[in-house]
Amino acid sequence: MAFVVKKTISGNDYYYLNENKRVDGKVKTKTIAYLGKVKKDAKKKAEEIIRKMNKVKKKKIIQIEQVGKLEKVNISIDDMTSFCKRKGFVFRSGDIYGGFSGFWDFGPVGVEMKNNLKKLWWDYHVKNRDDVVGIDGAIITHPKVWKASGHVESFNDVLVICKKCKKPNKADKNEIGKIKCDCGGDYDWDNLKNIEQMFKTTVGLDTLAYLRPETAQLIFTNFKFVYNTSRLKLPFGIAQIGKSFRNEIAPRDFLFRLREFEQMEIEYFSDPNEKCPYKFGKSWILVYSEEMQKKNKEPVKMKFKEIYEKKIIKTDWHAYWLEQEFMWFVSLGANPDNFRIRQHVSEEKSHYALDTWDLEYNFPFGWKELQGMANRTNFDLRQHQENSNVNLQIMNNKGQKILPHVVAEPSQGVERAMLVFLFDSYYYDKKRNNVVLKLHPQLAPIKAAVFPIVKRKEFEKIAVDIIKDLRKDWNVVYDKSGSIGRRYSRNDEIGTPYCITIDEDSMKNNNVTIRDRNTTKQIKVKISNLKNILRKLIDEEIKFEKAGKLISTRIK
Ligand code: ATP
């Protein structure tokens, strides 16, 4: 679209007719004509030129311009680390002092994405369900909690040193004597060390206490209070999101293995004699059972219903929750082909667990645990009942007093989930020449960027009014610096799904343009409808093309 601009040189005003054009995927401003020094004459001339241009335009074939297809790019964990630093997602904690292994800080867009992720988890697992309520427990609690849970005695990691590169590493109990270091060297299995994983601290003068290594135990110790105050009946779940701390021997792979991290956990309690009343969905997933692992067979794709019916997963609750968790990721745009469920082999399973399955993700460094899900029976409630001498039994639906079982314990690290969404949304557009982070709009740190197409007071005023209004509901930014193309690519790279531009048409007809991050298609909408349309787009209630009038762009 063409527009008049004034340039003041040595105190004299000069008027030009400019136009924004997309060249190689980037929007560039080009001067079409010089309009003279007098404002009135310049306006007239401009109108005449624009009229002529419009005539020519009509003769040309009008097509919707769509930038070349987005290319999925699989990057390494190191590339993701530097991308996150460059774009303000995550920084090394204490970086100006050289960093501190296992600790990371979240930057301006990182903290927004992380908050969105936690809220979406909470909505899906707590707010939108009748049978799950939440708590927020203390990070430091009575030290006896950790004695009763078994953490004081046995929450240790086995440290082993590589004979070749001398690097320390952690070995799981089923790996002892069987694995090699990443450098190819052999480990010194004769000199293993047990390292306590809980961080110790002192409360008051000299009371020994621990930073919690998981959020779950706070759920067990509050179990009876929640039950008594929430009018819940079995089966029900208690959820919690919060920090956990583990003194990991070898923190590595960016946000994958941390010493300070956050967990989103549910302890789901039921009467083991009652069946799961919920139906299975229709999703398929790769299954890697203990038998397949021991017989060196490949994982197989199956539906959850089938996995349960064939008794590969022993309880209906366990299969149901694994599907729920998988579906949460997929509903937010994760690629289902990057997931599988893997059963713990007997040698690695915790002593209290009847059966444990991990939801795994195909990270650039291999298939790894994304979420652990154990059937813990009533082990934890029993331990706390015995150690505290408080009766933790509740009524089942037959009026009998029982200690309910935790048939499934979805336990998810916030940072590992964040990595999944970052990897699965990382695309590149050759034409635009920039990364496009195709995050689900609800996960995106910034929902919309608003900018005047050129720096003009009238445009800026409209943009500021729009920003003020949108800010009441979302995190949006006002961006007026740099070329329009630069502003688009800046937002593509941090995953902003929509860019809203203010131009001449906004002044004349109260219209704004919304540009879609994934396709670069643009629609015109009335300013009065903008908020409503944006909400529908963010909630994926409407297709972009149907949300407004598609703007045609000429292709020469
Ligand atoms: P791993 O075998 O990878 O050490 P884990 O089996 O010890 O994990 P759980 O105790 O089951 O992990 O914890 C539940 C979830 O919490 C994990 O699936 C993961 O998402 C997250 N988590 C655990 N430890 C860490 C860590 N050190 N850094 C980041 N997230 C973690």
JSON list of C-alpha atoms in Angstrom, two decimals, residues 22-106:
[
{"chain": "A", "resi": 22, "resn": "ARG", "atom": "CA", "xyz": [7.66, -7.90, 0.05]},
{"chain": "A", "resi": 23, "resn": "VAL", "atom": "CA", "xyz": [11.01, -8.82, -1.48]},
{"chain": "A", "resi": 24, "resn": "ASP", "atom": "CA", "xyz": [12.42, -12.32, -0.83]},
{"chain": "A", "resi": 25, "resn": "GLY", "atom": "CA", "xyz": [10.03, -12.76, 2.04]},
{"chain": "A", "resi": 26, "resn": "LYS", "atom": "CA", "xyz": [10.99, -9.46, 3.69]},
{"chain": "A", "resi": 27, "resn": "VAL", "atom": "CA", "xyz": [8.97, -6.27, 3.66]},
{"chain": "A", "resi": 28, "resn": "LYS", "atom": "CA", "xyz": [10.93, -3.35, 2.20]},
{"chain": "A", "resi": 29, "resn": "THR", "atom": "CA", "xyz": [9.96, 0.30, 1.83]},
{"chain": "A", "resi": 30, "resn": "LYS", "atom": "CA", "xyz": [10.42, 1.81, -1.65]},
{"chain": "A", "resi": 31, "resn": "THR", "atom": "CA", "xyz": [9.96, 5.39, -2.81]},
{"chain": "A", "resi": 32, "resn": "ILE", "atom": "CA", "xyz": [7.61, 5.51, -5.82]},
{"chain": "A", "resi": 33, "resn": "ALA", "atom": "CA", "xyz": [7.54, 9.25, -6.52]},
{"chain": "A", "resi": 34, "resn": "TYR", "atom": "CA", "xyz": [8.70, 12.63, -5.35]},
{"chain": "A", "resi": 35, "resn": "LEU", "atom": "CA", "xyz": [5.65, 14.80, -4.63]},
{"chain": "A", "resi": 36, "resn": "GLY", "atom": "CA", "xyz": [7.17, 18.25, -4.17]},
{"chain": "A", "resi": 37, "resn": "LYS", "atom": "CA", "xyz": [7.48, 20.66, -1.24]},
{"chain": "A", "resi": 38, "resn": "VAL", "atom": "CA", "xyz": [3.87, 21.74, -0.72]},
{"chain": "A", "resi": 39, "resn": "LYS", "atom": "CA", "xyz": [1.71, 19.46, 1.41]},
{"chain": "A", "resi": 40, "resn": "LYS", "atom": "CA", "xyz": [-1.57, 20.20, -0.42]},
{"chain": "A", "resi": 41, "resn": "ASP", "atom": "CA", "xyz": [-0.08, 19.60, -3.89]},
{"chain": "A", "resi": 42, "resn": "ALA", "atom": "CA", "xyz": [1.71, 16.50, -2.68]},
{"chain": "A", "resi": 43, "resn": "LYS", "atom": "CA", "xyz": [-1.59, 15.00, -1.45]},
{"chain": "A", "resi": 44, "resn": "LYS", "atom": "CA", "xyz": [-3.28, 15.63, -4.80]},
{"chain": "A", "resi": 45, "resn": "LYS", "atom": "CA", "xyz": [-0.38, 14.16, -6.77]},
{"chain": "A", "resi": 46, "resn": "ALA", "atom": "CA", "xyz": [-0.31, 11.10, -4.52]},
{"chain": "A", "resi": 47, "resn": "GLU", "atom": "CA", "xyz": [-4.03, 10.45, -5.02]},
{"chain": "A", "resi": 48, "resn": "GLU", "atom": "CA", "xyz": [-3.59, 10.63, -8.78]},
{"chain": "A", "resi": 49, "resn": "ILE", "atom": "CA", "xyz": [-0.65, 8.22, -8.79]},
{"chain": "A", "resi": 50, "resn": "ILE", "atom": "CA", "xyz": [-2.45, 5.79, -6.48]},
{"chain": "A", "resi": 51, "resn": "ARG", "atom": "CA", "xyz": [-5.54, 5.85, -8.74]},
{"chain": "A", "resi": 52, "resn": "LYS", "atom": "CA", "xyz": [-3.39, 4.93, -11.75]},
{"chain": "A", "resi": 53, "resn": "MET", "atom": "CA", "xyz": [-1.60, 2.20, -9.82]},
{"chain": "A", "resi": 54, "resn": "ASN", "atom": "CA", "xyz": [-4.90, 0.65, -8.71]},
{"chain": "A", "resi": 55, "resn": "LYS", "atom": "CA", "xyz": [-6.08, 0.45, -12.32]},
{"chain": "A", "resi": 56, "resn": "VAL", "atom": "CA", "xyz": [-2.99, -1.50, -13.27]},
{"chain": "A", "resi": 57, "resn": "LYS", "atom": "CA", "xyz": [-3.35, -3.73, -10.21]},
{"chain": "A", "resi": 58, "resn": "LYS", "atom": "CA", "xyz": [-6.82, -4.88, -11.19]},
{"chain": "A", "resi": 59, "resn": "LYS", "atom": "CA", "xyz": [-5.53, -6.19, -14.51]},
{"chain": "A", "resi": 60, "resn": "LYS", "atom": "CA", "xyz": [-3.00, -8.42, -12.83]},
{"chain": "A", "resi": 61, "resn": "ILE", "atom": "CA", "xyz": [-3.82, -11.85, -11.51]},
{"chain": "A", "resi": 62, "resn": "ILE", "atom": "CA", "xyz": [-4.42, -11.53, -7.82]},
{"chain": "A", "resi": 63, "resn": "GLN", "atom": "CA", "xyz": [-3.11, -14.31, -5.68]},
{"chain": "A", "resi": 64, "resn": "ILE", "atom": "CA", "xyz": [-2.58, -14.86, -2.00]},
{"chain": "A", "resi": 65, "resn": "GLU", "atom": "CA", "xyz": [1.10, -14.77, -1.34]},
{"chain": "A", "resi": 66, "resn": "GLN", "atom": "CA", "xyz": [2.29, -17.60, 0.76]},
{"chain": "A", "resi": 67, "resn": "VAL", "atom": "CA", "xyz": [5.86, -17.76, 1.82]},
{"chain": "A", "resi": 68, "resn": "GLY", "atom": "CA", "xyz": [7.63, -21.02, 1.05]},
{"chain": "A", "resi": 69, "resn": "LYS", "atom": "CA", "xyz": [6.90, -24.06, 3.16]},
{"chain": "A", "resi": 70, "resn": "LEU", "atom": "CA", "xyz": [8.28, -24.15, 6.67]},
{"chain": "A", "resi": 71, "resn": "GLU", "atom": "CA", "xyz": [11.07, -26.65, 6.99]},
{"chain": "A", "resi": 72, "resn": "LYS", "atom": "CA", "xyz": [11.35, -28.75, 10.14]},
{"chain": "A", "resi": 73, "resn": "VAL", "atom": "CA", "xyz": [14.85, -28.42, 11.46]},
{"chain": "A", "resi": 74, "resn": "ASN", "atom": "CA", "xyz": [16.25, -30.86, 13.97]},
{"chain": "A", "resi": 75, "resn": "ILE", "atom": "CA", "xyz": [18.88, -29.09, 16.01]},
{"chain": "A", "resi": 76, "resn": "SER", "atom": "CA", "xyz": [21.26, -30.37, 18.67]},
{"chain": "A", "resi": 77, "resn": "ILE", "atom": "CA", "xyz": [20.84, -29.62, 22.37]},
{"chain": "A", "resi": 78, "resn": "ASP", "atom": "CA", "xyz": [23.82, -27.22, 22.17]},
{"chain": "A", "resi": 79, "resn": "ASP", "atom": "CA", "xyz": [22.18, -25.31, 19.31]},
{"chain": "A", "resi": 80, "resn": "MET", "atom": "CA", "xyz": [18.97, -25.13, 21.31]},
{"chain": "A", "resi": 81, "resn": "THR", "atom": "CA", "xyz": [20.91, -23.81, 24.31]},
{"chain": "A", "resi": 82, "resn": "SER", "atom": "CA", "xyz": [22.41, -20.97, 22.30]},
{"chain": "A", "resi": 83, "resn": "PHE", "atom": "CA", "xyz": [19.11, -20.23, 20.53]},
{"chain": "A", "resi": 84, "resn": "CYS", "atom": "CA", "xyz": [17.38, -19.92, 23.91]},
{"chain": "A", "resi": 85, "resn": "LYS", "atom": "CA", "xyz": [20.11, -17.60, 25.16]},
{"chain": "A", "resi": 86, "resn": "ARG", "atom": "CA", "xyz": [20.04, -15.44, 22.01]},
{"chain": "A", "resi": 87, "resn": "LYS", "atom": "CA", "xyz": [16.30, -15.00, 22.08]},
{"chain": "A", "resi": 88, "resn": "GLY", "atom": "CA", "xyz": [15.92, -14.41, 25.82]},
{"chain": "A", "resi": 89, "resn": "PHE", "atom": "CA", "xyz": [14.36, -17.73, 26.81]},
{"chain": "A", "resi": 90, "resn": "VAL", "atom": "CA", "xyz": [16.99, -19.16, 29.16]},
{"chain": "A", "resi": 91, "resn": "PHE", "atom": "CA", "xyz": [20.37, -18.00, 30.51]},
{"chain": "A", "resi": 92, "resn": "ARG", "atom": "CA", "xyz": [23.03, -19.82, 32.51]},
{"chain": "A", "resi": 93, "resn": "SER", "atom": "CA", "xyz": [22.53, -18.91, 36.15]},
{"chain": "A", "resi": 94, "resn": "GLY", "atom": "CA", "xyz": [25.38, -16.77, 37.41]},
{"chain": "A", "resi": 95, "resn": "ASP", "atom": "CA", "xyz": [26.73, -16.54, 33.87]},
{"chain": "A", "resi": 96, "resn": "ILE", "atom": "CA", "xyz": [28.77, -13.38, 34.55]},
{"chain": "A", "resi": 97, "resn": "TYR", "atom": "CA", "xyz": [30.70, -15.48, 37.10]},
{"chain": "A", "resi": 98, "resn": "GLY", "atom": "CA", "xyz": [31.12, -18.41, 34.73]},
{"chain": "A", "resi": 99, "resn": "GLY", "atom": "CA", "xyz": [27.76, -20.15, 35.32]},
{"chain": "A", "resi": 100, "resn": "PHE", "atom": "CA", "xyz": [26.79, -22.74, 37.92]},
{"chain": "A", "resi": 101, "resn": "SER", "atom": "CA", "xyz": [26.29, -26.28, 36.69]},
{"chain": "A", "resi": 102, "resn": "GLY", "atom": "CA", "xyz": [22.70, -27.53, 36.87]},
{"chain": "A", "resi": 103, "resn": "PHE", "atom": "CA", "xyz": [21.14, -24.10, 37.46]},
{"chain": "A", "resi": 104, "resn": "TRP", "atom": "CA", "xyz": [19.48, -21.96, 34.77]},
{"chain": "A", "resi": 105, "resn": "ASP", "atom": "CA", "xyz": [17.56, -18.69, 34.81]},
{"chain": "A", "resi": 106, "resn": "PHE", "atom": "CA", "xyz": [14.57, -17.92, 32.64]}
]
